[in-house]
Coordinates of C-alpha atoms and ligand atoms in Angstrom, one line a residue:
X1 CA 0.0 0.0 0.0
X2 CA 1.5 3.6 -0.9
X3 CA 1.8 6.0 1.9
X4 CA 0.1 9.4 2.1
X5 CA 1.7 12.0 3.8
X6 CA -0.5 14.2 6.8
X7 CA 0.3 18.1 6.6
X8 CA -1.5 19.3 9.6
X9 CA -2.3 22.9 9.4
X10 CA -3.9 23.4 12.8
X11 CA -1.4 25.8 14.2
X12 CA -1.8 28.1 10.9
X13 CA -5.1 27.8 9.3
X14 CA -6.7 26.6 12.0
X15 CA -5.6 29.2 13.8
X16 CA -7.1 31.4 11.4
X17 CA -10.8 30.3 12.0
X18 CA -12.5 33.2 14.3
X19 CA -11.7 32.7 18.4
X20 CA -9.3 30.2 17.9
X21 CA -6.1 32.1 18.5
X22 CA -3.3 30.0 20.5
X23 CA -0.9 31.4 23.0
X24 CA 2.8 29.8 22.0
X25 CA 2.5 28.0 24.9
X26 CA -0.8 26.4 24.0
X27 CA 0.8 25.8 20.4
X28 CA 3.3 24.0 21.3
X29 CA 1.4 21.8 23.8
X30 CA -0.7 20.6 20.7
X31 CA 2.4 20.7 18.4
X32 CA 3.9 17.9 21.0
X33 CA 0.5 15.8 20.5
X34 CA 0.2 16.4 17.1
X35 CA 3.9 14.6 17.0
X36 CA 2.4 11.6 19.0
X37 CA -0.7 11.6 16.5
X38 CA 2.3 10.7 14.0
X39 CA 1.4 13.2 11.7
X40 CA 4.2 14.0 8.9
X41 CA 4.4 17.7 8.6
X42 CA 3.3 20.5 11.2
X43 CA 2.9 23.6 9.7
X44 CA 3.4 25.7 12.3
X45 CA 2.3 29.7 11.8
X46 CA 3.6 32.2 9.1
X47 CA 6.9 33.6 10.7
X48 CA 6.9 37.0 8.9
X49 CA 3.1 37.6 10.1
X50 CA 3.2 38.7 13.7
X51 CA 6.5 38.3 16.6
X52 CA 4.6 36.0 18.5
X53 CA 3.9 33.6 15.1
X54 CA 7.9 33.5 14.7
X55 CA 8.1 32.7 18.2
X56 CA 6.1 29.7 18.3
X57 CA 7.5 28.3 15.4
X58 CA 11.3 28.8 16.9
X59 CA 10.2 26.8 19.4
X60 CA 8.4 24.3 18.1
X61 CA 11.2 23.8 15.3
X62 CA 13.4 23.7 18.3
X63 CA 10.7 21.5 20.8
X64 CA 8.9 19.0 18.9
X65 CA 10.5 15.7 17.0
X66 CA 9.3 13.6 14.2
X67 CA 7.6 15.5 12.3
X68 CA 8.7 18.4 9.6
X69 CA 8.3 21.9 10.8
X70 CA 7.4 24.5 8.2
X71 CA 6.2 27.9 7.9
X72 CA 4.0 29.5 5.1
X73 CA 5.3 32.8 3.4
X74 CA 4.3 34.6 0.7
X75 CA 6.3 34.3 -2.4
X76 CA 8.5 37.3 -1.3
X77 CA 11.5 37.6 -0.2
X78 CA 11.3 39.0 3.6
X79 CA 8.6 36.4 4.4
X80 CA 11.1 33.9 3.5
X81 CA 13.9 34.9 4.8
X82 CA 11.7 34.9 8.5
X83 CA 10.5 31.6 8.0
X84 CA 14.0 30.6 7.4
X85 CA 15.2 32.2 10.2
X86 CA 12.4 30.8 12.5
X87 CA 13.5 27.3 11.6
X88 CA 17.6 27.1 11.8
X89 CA 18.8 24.8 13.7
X90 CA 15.7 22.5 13.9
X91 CA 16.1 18.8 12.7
X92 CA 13.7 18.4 9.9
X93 CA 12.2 21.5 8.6
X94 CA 10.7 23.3 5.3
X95 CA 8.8 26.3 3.6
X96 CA 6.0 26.5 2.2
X97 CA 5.6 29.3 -0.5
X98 CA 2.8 30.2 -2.5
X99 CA 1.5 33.0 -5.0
X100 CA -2.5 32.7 -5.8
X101 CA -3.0 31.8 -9.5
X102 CA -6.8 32.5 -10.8
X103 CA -7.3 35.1 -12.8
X104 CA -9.8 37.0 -10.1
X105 CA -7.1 36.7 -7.5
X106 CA -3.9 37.7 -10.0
X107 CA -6.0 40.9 -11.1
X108 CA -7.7 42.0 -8.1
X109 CA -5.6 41.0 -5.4
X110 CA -2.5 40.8 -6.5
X111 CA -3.1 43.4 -9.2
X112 CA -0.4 41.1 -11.2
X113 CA -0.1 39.4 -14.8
X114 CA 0.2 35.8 -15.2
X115 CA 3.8 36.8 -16.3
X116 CA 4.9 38.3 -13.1
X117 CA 3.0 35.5 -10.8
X118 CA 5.2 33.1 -12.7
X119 CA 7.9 34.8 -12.0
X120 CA 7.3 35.5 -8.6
X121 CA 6.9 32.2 -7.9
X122 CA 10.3 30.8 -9.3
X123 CA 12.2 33.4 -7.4
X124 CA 10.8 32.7 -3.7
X125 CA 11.6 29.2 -5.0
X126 CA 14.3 29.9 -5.8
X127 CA 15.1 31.7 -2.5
X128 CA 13.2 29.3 -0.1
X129 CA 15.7 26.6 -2.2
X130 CA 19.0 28.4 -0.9
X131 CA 17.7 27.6 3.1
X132 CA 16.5 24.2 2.5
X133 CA 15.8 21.3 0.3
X134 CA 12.0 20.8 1.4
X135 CA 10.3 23.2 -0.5
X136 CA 6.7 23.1 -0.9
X137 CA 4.9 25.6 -3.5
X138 CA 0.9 26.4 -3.7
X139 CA -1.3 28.1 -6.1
X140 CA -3.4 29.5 -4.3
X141 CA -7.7 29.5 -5.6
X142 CA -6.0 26.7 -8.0
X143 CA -9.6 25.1 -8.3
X144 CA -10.2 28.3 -10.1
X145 CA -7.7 28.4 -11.7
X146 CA -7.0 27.9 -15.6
X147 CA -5.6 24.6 -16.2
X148 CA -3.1 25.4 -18.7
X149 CA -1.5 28.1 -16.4
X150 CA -1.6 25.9 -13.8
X151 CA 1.1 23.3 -15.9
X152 CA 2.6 26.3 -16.6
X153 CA 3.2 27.2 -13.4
X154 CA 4.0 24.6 -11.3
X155 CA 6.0 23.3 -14.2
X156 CA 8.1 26.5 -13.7
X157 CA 8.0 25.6 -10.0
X158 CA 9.3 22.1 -9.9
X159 CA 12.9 23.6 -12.4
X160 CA 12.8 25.9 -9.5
X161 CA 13.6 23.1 -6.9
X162 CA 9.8 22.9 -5.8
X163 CA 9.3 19.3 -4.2
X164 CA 5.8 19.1 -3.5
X165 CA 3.0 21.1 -5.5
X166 CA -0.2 21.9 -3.6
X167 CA -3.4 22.4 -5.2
X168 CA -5.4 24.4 -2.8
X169 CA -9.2 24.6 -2.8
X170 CA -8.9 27.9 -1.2
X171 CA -12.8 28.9 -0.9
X172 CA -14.1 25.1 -1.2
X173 CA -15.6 25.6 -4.7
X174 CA -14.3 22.5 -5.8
X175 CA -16.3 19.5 -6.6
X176 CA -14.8 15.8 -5.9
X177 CA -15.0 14.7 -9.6
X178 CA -13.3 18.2 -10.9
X179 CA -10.6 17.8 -8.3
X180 CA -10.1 14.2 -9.3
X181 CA -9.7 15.7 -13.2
X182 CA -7.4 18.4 -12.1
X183 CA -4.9 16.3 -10.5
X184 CA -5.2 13.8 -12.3
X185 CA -4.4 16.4 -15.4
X186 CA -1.8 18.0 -13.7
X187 CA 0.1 14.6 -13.0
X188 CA 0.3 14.3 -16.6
X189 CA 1.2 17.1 -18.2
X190 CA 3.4 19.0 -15.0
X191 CA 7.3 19.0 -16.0
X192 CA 8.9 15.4 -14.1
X193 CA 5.7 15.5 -12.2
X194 CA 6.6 12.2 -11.3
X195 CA 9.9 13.3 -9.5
X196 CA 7.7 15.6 -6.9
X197 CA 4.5 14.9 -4.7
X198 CA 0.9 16.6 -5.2
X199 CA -0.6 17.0 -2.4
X200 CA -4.1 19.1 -1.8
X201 CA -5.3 21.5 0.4
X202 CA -9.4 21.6 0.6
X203 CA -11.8 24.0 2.4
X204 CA -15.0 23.3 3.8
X205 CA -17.6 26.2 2.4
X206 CA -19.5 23.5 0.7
X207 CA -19.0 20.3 2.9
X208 CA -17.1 19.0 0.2
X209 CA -13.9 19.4 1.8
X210 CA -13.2 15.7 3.2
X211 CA -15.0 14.1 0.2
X212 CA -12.7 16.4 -2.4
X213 CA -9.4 15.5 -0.4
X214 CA -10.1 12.0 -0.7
X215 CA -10.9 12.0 -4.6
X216 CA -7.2 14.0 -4.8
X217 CA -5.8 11.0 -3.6
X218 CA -7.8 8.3 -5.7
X219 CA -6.3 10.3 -8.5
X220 CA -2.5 10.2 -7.3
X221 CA -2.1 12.9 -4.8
X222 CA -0.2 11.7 -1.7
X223 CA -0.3 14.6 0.8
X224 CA -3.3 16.2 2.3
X225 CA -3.5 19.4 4.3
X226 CA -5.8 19.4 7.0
X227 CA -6.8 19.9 10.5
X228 CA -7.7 18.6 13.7
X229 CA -11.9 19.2 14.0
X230 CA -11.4 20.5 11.0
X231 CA -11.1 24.1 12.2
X232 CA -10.0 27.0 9.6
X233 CA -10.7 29.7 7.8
X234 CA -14.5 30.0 7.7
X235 CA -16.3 26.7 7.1
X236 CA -13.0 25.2 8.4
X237 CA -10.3 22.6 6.2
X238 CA -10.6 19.1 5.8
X239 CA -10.7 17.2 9.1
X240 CA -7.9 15.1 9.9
X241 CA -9.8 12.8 11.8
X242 CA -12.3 12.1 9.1
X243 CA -9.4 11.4 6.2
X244 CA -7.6 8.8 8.3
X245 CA -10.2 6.9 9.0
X246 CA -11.9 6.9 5.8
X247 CA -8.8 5.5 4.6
X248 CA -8.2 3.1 7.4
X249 CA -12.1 2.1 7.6
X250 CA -12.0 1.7 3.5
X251 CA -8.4 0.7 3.2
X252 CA -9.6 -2.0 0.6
X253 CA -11.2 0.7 -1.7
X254 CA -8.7 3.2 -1.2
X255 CA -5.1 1.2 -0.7
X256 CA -3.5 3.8 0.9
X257 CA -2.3 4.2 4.0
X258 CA -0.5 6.6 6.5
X259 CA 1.4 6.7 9.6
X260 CA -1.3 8.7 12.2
X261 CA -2.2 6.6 15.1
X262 CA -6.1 6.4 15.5
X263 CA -6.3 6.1 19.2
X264 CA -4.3 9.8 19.4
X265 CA -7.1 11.0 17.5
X266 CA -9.9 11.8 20.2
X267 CA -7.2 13.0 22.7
X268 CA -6.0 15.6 19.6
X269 CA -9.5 16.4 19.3
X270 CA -10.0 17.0 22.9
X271 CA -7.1 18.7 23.6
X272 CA -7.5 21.1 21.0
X273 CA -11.1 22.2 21.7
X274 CA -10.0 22.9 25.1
X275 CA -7.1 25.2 24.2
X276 CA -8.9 27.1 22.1
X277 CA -12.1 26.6 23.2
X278 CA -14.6 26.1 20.4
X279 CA -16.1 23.0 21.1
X280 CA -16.8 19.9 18.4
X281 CA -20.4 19.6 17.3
X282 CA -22.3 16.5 18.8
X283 CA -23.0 15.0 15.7
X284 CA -19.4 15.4 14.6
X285 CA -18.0 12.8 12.3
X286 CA -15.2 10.5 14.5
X287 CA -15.0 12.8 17.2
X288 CA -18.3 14.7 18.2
X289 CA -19.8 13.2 21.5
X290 CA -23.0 11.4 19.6
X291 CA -20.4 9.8 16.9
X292 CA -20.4 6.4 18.8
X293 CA -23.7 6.7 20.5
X294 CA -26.6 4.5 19.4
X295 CA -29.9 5.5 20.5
X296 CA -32.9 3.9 18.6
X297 CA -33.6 0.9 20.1
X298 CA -33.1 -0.9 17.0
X299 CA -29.9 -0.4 17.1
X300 CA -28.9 -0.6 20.2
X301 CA -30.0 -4.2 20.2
X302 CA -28.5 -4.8 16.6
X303 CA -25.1 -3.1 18.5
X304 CA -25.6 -5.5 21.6
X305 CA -25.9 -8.7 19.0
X306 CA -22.3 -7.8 17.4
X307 CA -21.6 -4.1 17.6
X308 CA -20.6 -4.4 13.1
X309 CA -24.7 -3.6 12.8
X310 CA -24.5 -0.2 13.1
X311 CA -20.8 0.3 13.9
X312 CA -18.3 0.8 11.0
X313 CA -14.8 1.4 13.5
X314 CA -14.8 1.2 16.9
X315 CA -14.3 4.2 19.5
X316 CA -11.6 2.2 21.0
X317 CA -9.8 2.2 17.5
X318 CA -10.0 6.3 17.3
X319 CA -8.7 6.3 21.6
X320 CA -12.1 7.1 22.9
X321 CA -11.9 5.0 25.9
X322 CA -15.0 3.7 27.8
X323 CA -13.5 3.1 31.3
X324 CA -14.8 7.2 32.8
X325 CA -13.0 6.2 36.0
X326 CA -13.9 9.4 38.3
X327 CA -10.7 10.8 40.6
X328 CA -11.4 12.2 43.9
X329 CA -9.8 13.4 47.0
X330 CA -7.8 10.2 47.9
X331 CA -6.8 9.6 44.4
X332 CA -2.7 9.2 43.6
X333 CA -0.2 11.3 41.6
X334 CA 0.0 7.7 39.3
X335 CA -3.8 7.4 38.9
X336 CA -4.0 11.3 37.9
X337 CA -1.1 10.7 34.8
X338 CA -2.8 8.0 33.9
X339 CA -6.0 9.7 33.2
X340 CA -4.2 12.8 32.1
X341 CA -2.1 10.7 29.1
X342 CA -5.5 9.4 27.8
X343 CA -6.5 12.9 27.4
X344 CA -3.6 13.4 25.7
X345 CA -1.9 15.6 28.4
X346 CA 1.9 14.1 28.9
X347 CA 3.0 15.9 31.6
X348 CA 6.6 16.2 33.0
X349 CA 7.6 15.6 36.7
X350 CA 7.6 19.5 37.2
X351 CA 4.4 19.9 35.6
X352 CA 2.9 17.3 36.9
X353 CA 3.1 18.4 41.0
X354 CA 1.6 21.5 39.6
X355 CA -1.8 19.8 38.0
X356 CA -1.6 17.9 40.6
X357 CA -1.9 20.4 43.1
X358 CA -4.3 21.9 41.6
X359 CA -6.5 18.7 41.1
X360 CA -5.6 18.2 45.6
X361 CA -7.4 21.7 46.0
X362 CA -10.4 21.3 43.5
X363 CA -11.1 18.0 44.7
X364 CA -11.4 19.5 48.4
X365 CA -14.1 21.9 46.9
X366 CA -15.7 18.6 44.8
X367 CA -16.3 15.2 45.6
X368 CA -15.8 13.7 42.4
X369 CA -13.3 14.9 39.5
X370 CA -14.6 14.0 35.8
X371 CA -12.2 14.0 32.4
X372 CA -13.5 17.5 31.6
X373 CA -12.3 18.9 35.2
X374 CA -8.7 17.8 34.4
X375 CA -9.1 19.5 30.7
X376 CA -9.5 22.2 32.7
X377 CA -7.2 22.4 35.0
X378 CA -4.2 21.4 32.8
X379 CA -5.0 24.4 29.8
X380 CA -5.7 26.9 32.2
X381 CA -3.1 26.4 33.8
X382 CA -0.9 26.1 30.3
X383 CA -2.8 29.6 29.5
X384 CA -1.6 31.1 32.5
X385 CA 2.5 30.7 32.0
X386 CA 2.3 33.3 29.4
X387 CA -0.1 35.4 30.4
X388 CA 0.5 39.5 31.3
X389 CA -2.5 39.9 33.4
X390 CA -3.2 37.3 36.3
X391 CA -5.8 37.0 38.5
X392 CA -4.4 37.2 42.1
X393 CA -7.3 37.6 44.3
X394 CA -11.2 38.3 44.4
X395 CA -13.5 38.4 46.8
X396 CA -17.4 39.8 46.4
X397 CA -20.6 40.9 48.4
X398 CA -23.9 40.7 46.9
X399 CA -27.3 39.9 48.6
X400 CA -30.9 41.1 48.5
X401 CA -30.3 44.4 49.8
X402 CA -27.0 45.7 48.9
X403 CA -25.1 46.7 46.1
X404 CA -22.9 44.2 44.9
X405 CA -19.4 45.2 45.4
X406 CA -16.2 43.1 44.2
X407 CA -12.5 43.6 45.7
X408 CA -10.0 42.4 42.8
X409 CA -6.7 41.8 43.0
X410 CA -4.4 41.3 39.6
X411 CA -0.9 40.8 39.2
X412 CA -0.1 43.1 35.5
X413 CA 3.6 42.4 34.2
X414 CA 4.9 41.1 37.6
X415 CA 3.3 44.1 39.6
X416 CA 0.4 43.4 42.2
X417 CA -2.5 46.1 41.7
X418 CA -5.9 45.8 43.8
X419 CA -8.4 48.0 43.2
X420 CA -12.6 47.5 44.3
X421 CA -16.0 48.8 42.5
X422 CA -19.6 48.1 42.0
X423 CA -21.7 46.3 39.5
X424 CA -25.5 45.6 39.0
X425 CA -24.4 41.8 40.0
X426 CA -21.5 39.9 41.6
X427 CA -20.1 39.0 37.9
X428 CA -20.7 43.0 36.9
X429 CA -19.2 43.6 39.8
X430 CA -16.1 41.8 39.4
X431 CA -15.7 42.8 35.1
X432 CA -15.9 46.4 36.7
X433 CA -12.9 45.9 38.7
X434 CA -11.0 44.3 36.5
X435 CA -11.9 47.2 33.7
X436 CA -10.8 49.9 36.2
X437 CA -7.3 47.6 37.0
X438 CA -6.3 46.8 33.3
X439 CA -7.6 50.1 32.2
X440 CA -8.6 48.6 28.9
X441 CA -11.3 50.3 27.0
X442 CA -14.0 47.1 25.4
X443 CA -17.3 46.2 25.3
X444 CA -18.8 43.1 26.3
X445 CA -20.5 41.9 23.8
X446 CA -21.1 38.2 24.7
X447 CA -21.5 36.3 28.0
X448 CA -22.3 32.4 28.9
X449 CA -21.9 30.0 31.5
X450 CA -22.2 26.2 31.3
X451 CA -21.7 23.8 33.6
X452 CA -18.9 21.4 32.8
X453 CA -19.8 18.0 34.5
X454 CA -23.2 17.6 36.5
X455 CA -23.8 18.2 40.2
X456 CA -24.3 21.9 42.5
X457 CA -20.4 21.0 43.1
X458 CA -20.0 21.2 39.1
X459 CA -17.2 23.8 37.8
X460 CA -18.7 26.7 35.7
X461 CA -17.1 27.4 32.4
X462 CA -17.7 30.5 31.4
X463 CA -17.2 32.7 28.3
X464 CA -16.7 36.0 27.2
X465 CA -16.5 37.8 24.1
X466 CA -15.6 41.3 23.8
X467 CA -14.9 43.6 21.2
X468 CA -12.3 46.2 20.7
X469 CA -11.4 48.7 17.7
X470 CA -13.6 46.3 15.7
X471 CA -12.2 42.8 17.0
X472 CA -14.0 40.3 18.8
X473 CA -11.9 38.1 20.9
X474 CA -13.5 35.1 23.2
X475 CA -12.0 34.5 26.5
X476 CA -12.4 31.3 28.6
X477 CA -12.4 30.6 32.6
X478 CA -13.2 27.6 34.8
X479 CA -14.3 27.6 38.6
X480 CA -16.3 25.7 40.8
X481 CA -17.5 29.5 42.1
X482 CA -18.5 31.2 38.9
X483 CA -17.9 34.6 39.5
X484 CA -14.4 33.8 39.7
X485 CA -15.0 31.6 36.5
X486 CA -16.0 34.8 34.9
X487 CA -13.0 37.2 35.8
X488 CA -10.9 34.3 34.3
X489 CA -12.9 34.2 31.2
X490 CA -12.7 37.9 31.3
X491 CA -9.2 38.2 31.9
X492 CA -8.3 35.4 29.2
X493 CA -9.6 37.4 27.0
X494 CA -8.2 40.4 27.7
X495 CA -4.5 38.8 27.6
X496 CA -5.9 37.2 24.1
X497 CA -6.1 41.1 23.2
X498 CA -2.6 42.0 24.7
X499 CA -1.3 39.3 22.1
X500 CA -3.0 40.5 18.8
X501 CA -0.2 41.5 16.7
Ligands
KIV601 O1 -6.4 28.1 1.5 C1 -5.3 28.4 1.0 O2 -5.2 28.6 -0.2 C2 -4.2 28.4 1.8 C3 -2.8 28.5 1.1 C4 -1.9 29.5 1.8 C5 -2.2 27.2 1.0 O3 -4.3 28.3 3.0
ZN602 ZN1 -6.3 27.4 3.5

């Protein structure tokens, strides 16, 4: 069976989709799982697009082994250089260039000839060539592109030094029988196409994005871009999840295979909607919480008589585990890893006194401590090393007949501030305070609180959403009180703000 390659583009076009920003600490705790998934490339962010982008792929070019590191640029010069720059030193890295190609983008984007694309292209690969041998070149909107310029083009690339040509579906226009046409077309008639890989890169906007990734690859493409959950810009990119097993669960119609490990799939999938927060729908192919669950009767008896009835893989085989042991008070350091590492949270020794700490004091507060309560407690604690503005205290009175007043206490760049004010409610109360201390000027435009597990014990997760010079950013917090769940949210997002670019 021939191998396809996995280019996950979490960390960069995931990134992109609206409220899921990452924090370089946060990337490069899912950079380290996504290297246990055993995907093949990481693209990690686009270095010459903000200091804190360059930052997180230093480090996980530095951090993270097995897979290839690489950073997108912009077929120019100074974004390439800063990629390059990002990644010396690391083991096994690459760029990834690209210049968009369809005659709407060239003239009103770009504002460009086909002439000067082409030769824009062929000198960043040129350039990207001179750092490193794993060069990658995309056209981007090449489902609408022309065909013949296409050849052209990533003909032009490959004498360049390009070794793998991606065919983006950049705004997920493409249908899986014109994608199967297209790169099936361009493996025929690209200059020694057979001396480079094609590999595709499909949005969502129609639905079509897993279903057009997989035709690529009946027709002789052997990378695919996607993402965990399929997050991205707008409708989101092709889910990771959902190409694997496709190919896994239809190995014999497809006859590919690659080298992700299914049962790191659900802990990828977990671990990333707590970092950044957006949560999977239920009904979510492989990974949503009804994906496994049978509830007509008729099929949970066909399921109980041999579980193939309705059931095409099984949750074990994608590392959804059925054993929801609870924790509690007079659980061990030993039993806590072991339920962390099936989340997909491998702690070291130093990291792990502080979780567990952490999981000592909330378990005083709660009798029994679920999967989700650890989520919590390990990303907002990750959240927290890098943050400028920490919650250091809070205490509030509210009642029938008084005004609800809140006492906060932050710690802003290392110095401790306190500072106390009123609200029309305790959470009011405390978003006041924390307005006054930061001195940051937004509106809230969005509130919600959920409980995370069951029970009056049960932690509130709250979130926030605020807005500022036209940006909405969403902040998350956890408590078992939830007016301290809300300064967190509130806070988060407020050091989400301090780290736009
Ligand atoms: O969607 C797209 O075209 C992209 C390219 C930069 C590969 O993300
Ligand atoms: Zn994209």
């Amino acid at each position: 069976m021939e191998k396809v390659r996995i280019f996950d583009t979490t960390l960069r076009d995931g990134e992109q989709s609206p409220g899921c920003s990452m924090s370089t600490a946060e990337k490069l705790v899912m950079a380290k799982q996504l290297a246990r998934l055993g995907v093949d490339t990481i693209e990690a962010g686009f270095a010459n697009s903000s200091g804190e982008d360059f930052e997180s792929i230093r480090m996980i070019g530095q951090e993270v082994e097995g897979p290839m590191i690489v950073s997108l640029a912009r077929a120019r010069k100074d974004d390439i250089d800063r990629s390059a720059e990002a990644l010396q030193g690391a083991t096994n890295w690459g760029i990834h260039t690209f210049i968009a190609s369809s005659p709407l983008h060239m003239k009103h984007k770009l504002q460009m000839d086909p002439g000067e694309v082409l030769k824009a292209a062929v000198k960043a690969v040129e350039h990207a060539k001179q750092y490193t041998s794993n060069v990658e070149f995309s056209a981007e909107d090449a489902s609408r592109s022309e065909p013949t310029f296409l050849v052209e083009l990533f003909s032009a690339a490959v004498k360049a030094g390009a070794t793998i040509l991606n065919i983006p579906d950049t705004v997920g226009y493409t249908m899986p029988d014109e994608i199967y046409q297209l790169v099936a077309r361009l493996k025929n008639e690209v200059y020694q196409s057979d001396q480079v890989m094609f590999s595709v890169h499909c949005h969502n906007d129609l639905g079509m994005a897993v279903a057009n990734s997989l035709a690529a690859l009946r027709a002789g493409a052997r990378q695919v871009e996607c993402t965990v959950n399929g997050i991205g810009e707008r409708a989101g990119n092709a889910a990771l999840e959902e190409i694997v097993m496709s190919l896994a669960t239809r190995q014999q119609y497809y006859n590919l295979t690659c080298n992700v490990i299914g049962e790191q799939i659900y802990p990828s999938s977990r671990l990333l909607s707590q970092i950044t927060g957006a949560s999977v729908q239920p009904n979510k192919a492989i990974v949503g919480a009804n994906a496994f669950a049978h509830e007509a009767g008729i099929h949970q008896d066909g399921v109980l008589k041999n579980a193939l009835t309705y059931e095409i893989m099984t949750p074990q085989s994608v590392g959804i585990q059925e054993n929801n042991l609870v924790l509690g008070k007079h659980s061990g350091r030993h039993a806590l890893a072991n339920r962390l590492e099936s989340r997909g949270f491998y702690l070291n020794e130093e990291e792990l006194n502080e979780v567990f700490e952490k999981f000592k004091h909330l378990a005083d507060r709660k009798k029994q401590i679920f999967d989700e309560d650890l989520d919590v407690i390990v990303t907002q604690g990750v959240r927290q090393q890098q943050d400028d503005y920490i919650l250091d205290s809070l205490t509030v009175s509210s009642g029938t007949h008084m005004i609800p007043t809140a006492t906060v206490g932050m710690i802003i760049h290392g110095e401790r501030i306190k500072k106390a004010a009123f609200g029309d409610g305790p959470v009011d109360a405390a978003l006041n305070t924390i307005k006054e201390i930061t001195n940051i000027d937004c509106r809230l435009i969005a509130y919600s609180v959920k409980s995370i597990t069951g029970g009056t014990d049960a932690q509130g997760k709250v979130s926030v959403t605020i807005e500022k010079d036209g940006m909405r950013i969403t902040g998350r917090g956890a408590d078992t009180d939830i007016v301290t769940a809300s300064a967190l949210a509130f806070i988060n997002s407020i050091n989400r703000l301090s780290r736009m670019p």
